PDB file of C-alpha atoms in Angstrom:
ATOM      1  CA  UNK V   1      93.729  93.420 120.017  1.00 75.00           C
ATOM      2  CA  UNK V   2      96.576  93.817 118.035  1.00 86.00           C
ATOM      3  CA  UNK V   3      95.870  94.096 113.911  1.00 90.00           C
ATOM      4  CA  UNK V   4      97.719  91.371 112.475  1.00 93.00           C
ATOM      5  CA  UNK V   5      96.842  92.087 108.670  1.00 94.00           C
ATOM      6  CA  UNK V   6      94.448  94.543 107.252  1.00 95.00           C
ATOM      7  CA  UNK V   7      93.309  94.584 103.481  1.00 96.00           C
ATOM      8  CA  UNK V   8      91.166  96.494 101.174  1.00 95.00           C
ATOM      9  CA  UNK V   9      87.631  94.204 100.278  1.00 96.00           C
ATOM     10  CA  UNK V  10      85.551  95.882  97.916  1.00 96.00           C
ATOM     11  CA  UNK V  11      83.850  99.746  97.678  1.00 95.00           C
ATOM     12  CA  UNK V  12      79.798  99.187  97.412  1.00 96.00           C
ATOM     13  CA  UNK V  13      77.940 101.680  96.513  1.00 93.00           C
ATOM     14  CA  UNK V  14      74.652 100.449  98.543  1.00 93.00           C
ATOM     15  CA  UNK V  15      74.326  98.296 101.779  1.00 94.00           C
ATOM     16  CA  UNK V  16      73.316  95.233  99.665  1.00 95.00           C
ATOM     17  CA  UNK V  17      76.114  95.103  97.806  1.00 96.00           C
ATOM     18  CA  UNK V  18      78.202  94.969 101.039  1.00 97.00           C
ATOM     19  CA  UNK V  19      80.245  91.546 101.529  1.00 97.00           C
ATOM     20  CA  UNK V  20      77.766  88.867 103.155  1.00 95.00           C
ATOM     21  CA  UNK V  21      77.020  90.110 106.638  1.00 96.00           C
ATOM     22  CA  UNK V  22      79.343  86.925 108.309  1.00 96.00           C
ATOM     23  CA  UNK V  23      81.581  88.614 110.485  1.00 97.00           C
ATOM     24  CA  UNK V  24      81.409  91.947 112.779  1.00 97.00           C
ATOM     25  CA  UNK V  25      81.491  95.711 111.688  1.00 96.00           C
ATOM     26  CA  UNK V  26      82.989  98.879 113.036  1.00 94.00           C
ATOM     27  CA  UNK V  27      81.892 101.726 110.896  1.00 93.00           C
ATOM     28  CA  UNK V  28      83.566 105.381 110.658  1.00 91.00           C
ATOM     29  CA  UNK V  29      81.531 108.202 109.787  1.00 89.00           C
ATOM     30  CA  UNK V  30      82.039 112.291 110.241  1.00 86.00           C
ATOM     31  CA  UNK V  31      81.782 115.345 108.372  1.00 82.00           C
ATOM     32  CA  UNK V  32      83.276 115.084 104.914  1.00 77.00           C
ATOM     33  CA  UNK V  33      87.498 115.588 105.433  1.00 77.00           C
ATOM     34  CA  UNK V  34      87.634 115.114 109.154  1.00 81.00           C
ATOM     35  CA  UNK V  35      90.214 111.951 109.062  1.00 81.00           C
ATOM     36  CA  UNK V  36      88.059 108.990 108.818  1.00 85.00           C
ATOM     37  CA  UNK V  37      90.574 107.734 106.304  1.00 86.00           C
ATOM     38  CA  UNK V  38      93.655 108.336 108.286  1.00 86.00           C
ATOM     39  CA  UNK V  39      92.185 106.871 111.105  1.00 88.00           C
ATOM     40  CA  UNK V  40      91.999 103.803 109.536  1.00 88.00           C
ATOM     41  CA  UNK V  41      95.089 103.761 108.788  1.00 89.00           C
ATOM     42  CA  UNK V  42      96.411 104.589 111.648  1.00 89.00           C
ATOM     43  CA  UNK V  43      94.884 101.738 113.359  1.00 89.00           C
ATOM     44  CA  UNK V  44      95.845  99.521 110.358  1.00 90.00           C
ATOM     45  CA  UNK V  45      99.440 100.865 111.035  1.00 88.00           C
ATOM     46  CA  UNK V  46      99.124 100.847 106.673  1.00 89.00           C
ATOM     47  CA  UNK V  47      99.358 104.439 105.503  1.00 87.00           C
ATOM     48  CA  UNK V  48      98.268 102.990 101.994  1.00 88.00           C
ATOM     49  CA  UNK V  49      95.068 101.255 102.858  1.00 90.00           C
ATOM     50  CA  UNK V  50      92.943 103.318 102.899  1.00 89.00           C
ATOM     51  CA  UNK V  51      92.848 106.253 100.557  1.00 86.00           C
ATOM     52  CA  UNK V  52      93.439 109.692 102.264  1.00 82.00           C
ATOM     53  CA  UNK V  53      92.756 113.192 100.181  1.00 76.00           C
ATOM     54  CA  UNK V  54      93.025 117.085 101.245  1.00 72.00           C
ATOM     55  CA  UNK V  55      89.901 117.596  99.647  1.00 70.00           C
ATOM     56  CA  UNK V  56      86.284 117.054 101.356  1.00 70.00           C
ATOM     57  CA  UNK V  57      84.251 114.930  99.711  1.00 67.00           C
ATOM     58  CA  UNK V  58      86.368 112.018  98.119  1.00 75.00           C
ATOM     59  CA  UNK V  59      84.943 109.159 100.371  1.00 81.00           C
ATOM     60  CA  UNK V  60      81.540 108.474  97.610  1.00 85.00           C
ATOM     61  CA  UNK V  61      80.782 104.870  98.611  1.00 91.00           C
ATOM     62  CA  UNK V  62      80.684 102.180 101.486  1.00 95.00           C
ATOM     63  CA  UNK V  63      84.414 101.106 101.903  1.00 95.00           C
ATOM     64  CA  UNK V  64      85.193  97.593 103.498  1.00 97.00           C
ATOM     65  CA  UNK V  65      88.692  96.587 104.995  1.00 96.00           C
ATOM     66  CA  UNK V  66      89.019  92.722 106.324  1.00 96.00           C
ATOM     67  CA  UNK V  67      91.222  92.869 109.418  1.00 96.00           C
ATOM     68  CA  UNK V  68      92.613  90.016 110.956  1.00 96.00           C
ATOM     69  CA  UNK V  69      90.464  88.103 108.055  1.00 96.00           C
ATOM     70  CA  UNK V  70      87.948  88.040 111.388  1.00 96.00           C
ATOM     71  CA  UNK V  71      86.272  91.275 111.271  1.00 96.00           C
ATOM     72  CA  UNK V  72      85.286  94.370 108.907  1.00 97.00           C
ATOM     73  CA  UNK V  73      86.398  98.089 109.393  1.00 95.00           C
ATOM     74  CA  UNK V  74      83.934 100.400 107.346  1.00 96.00           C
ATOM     75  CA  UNK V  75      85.027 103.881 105.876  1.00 93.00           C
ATOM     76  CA  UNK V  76      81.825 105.204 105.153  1.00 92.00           C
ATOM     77  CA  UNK V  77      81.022 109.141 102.973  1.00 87.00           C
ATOM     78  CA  UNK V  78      81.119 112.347 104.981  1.00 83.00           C
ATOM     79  CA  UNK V  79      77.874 113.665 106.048  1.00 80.00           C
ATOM     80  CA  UNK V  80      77.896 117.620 105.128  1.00 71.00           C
ATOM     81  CA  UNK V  81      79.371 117.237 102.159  1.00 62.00           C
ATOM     82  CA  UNK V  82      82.020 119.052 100.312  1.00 59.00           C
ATOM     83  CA  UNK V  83      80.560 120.598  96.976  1.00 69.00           C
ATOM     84  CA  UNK V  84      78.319 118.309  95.248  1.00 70.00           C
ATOM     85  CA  UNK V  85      74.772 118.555  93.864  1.00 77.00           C
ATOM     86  CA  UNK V  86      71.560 118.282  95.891  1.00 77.00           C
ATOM     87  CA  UNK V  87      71.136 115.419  94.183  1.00 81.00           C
ATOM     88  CA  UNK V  88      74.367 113.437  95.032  1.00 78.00           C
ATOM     89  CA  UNK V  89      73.697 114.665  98.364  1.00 77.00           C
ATOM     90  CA  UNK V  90      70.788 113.155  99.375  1.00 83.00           C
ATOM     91  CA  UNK V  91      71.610 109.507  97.042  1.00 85.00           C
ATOM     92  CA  UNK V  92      74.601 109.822  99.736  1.00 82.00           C
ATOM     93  CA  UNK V  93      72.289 110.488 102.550  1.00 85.00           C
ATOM     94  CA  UNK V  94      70.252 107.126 101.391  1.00 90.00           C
ATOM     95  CA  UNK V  95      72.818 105.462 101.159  1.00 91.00           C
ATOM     96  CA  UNK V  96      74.481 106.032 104.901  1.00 90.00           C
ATOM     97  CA  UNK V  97      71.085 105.670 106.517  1.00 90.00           C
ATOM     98  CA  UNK V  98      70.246 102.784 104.549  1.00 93.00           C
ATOM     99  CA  UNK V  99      73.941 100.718 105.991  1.00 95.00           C
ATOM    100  CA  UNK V 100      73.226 102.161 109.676  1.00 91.00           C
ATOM    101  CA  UNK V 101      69.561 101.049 109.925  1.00 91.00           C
ATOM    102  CA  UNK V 102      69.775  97.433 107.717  1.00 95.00           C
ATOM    103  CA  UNK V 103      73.301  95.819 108.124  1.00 95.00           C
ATOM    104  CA  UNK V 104      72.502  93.479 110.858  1.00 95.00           C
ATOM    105  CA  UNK V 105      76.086  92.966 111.187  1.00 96.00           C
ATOM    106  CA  UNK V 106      77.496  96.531 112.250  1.00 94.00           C
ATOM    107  CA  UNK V 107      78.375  96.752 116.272  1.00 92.00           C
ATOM    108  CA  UNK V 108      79.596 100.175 116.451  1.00 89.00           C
ATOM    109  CA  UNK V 109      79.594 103.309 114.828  1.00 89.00           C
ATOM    110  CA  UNK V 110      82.054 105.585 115.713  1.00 88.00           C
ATOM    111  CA  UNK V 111      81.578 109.224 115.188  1.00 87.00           C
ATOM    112  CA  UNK V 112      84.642 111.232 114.514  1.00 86.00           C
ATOM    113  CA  UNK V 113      84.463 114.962 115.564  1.00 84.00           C
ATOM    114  CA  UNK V 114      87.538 117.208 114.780  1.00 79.00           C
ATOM    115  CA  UNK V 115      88.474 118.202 117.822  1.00 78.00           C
ATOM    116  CA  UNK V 116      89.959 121.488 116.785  1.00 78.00           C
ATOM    117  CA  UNK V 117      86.337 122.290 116.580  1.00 78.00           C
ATOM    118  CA  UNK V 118      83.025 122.855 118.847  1.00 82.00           C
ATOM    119  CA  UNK V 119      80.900 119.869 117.610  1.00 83.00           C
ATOM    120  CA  UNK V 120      78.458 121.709 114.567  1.00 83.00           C
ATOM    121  CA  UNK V 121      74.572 121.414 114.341  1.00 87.00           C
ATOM    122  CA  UNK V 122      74.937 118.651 111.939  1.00 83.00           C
ATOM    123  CA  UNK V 123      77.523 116.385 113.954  1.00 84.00           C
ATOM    124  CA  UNK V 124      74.626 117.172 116.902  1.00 83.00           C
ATOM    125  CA  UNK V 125      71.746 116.410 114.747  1.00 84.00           C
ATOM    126  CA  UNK V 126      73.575 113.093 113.257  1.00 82.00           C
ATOM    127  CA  UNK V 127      74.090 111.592 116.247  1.00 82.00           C
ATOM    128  CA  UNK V 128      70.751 111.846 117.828  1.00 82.00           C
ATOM    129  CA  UNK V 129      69.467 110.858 114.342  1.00 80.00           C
ATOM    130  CA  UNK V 130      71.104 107.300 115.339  1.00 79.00           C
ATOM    131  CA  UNK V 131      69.326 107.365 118.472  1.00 70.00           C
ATOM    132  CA  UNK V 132      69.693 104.448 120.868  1.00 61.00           C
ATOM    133  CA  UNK V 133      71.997 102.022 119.509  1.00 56.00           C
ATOM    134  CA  UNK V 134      75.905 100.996 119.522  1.00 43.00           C
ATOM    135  CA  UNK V 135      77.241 104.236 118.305  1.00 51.00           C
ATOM    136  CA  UNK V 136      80.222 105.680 120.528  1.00 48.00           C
ATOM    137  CA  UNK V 137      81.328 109.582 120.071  1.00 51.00           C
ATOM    138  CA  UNK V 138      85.384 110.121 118.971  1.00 55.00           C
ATOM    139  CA  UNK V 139      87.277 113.204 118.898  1.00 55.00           C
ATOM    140  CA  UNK V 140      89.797 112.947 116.177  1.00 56.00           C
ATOM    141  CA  UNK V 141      91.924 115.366 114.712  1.00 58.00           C
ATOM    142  CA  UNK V 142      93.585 114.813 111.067  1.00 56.00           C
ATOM    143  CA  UNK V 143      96.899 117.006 111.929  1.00 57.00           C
ATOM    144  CA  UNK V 144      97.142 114.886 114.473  1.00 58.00           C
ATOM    145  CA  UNK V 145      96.876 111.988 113.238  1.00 55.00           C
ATOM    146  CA  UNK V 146      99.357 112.818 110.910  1.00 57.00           C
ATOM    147  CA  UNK V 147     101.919 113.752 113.031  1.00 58.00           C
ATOM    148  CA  UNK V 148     101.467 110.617 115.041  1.00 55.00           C
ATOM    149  CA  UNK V 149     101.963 108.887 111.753  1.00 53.00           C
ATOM    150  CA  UNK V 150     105.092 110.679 110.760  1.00 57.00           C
ATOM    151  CA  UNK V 151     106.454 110.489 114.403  1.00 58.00           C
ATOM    152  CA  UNK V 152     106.107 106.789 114.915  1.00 56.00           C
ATOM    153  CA  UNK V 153     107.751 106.364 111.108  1.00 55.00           C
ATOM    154  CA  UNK V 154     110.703 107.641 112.312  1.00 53.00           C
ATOM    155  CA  UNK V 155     110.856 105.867 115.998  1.00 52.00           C
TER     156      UNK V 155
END
């Protein structure tokens, strides 16, 4: 498929205040700064779209992207996340578990792994948290997709 257009929609900060569930889904989801962002915009080919930070964490709601104005890309929080409060934590935790299990829309969840790493106890434990289902395991790395980035801006 090639990606024609791609545009920021809205950031919700729960699953029902997502845009109406009318077309498909393709979530992102990994541990807090492993390149969800950048992935997006690699695939986007729109360094801009979505926004990218050095510091874990940054990611604090349910981010929609309209692609092709036929389907939705999803940039969803880090699970282990960078230093906030129990209490943000586990709203967070709600939150992601809340979109996974109850937007009847979403075909795939893709679960990014840095691949400069052994996958952790909590990329482990998330995964067979979603159990049976359309979820398909990524390695990604963020240096890399960087330098793919930079490399195809000057090609």
């Amino acid at each position: 498929m090639v990606i024609k257009s791609a545009e920021y929609l809205i950031s919700s900060p729960d699953w029902e205040k997502c845009p109406a569930p009318n077309m498909p889904e393709y979530a992102f989801i990994g541990r807090s700064n492993v390149g969800k962002s950048s992935l997006i915009n690699v695939l986007a080919n729109n360094e801009k779209l979505a926004k990218t930070s050095g510091t874990p964490g940054k990611t604090v709601m349910i981010n929609h992207f309209i692609v092709n104005k036929e389907w939705y890309l999803v940039d969803l929080p880090g699970y282990g996340f960078a230093k906030r409060s129990m209490s943000q934590r586990r709203q967070w935790e709600q939150m992601i578990e809340n979109y996974l299990r109850k937007r009847t829309n979403l075909v795939t969840i893709f679960v990014l792994i840095d691949s400069r790493h052994s996958p952790q106890k909590i990329d482990i434990d998330f995964i067979n948290q979603l159990g049976n289902g359309t979820s398909l395991s990524a390695s990604c790395s963020p240096k890399r997709i960087k330098a793919r980035r930079r490399k195809s801006a000057v090609t």
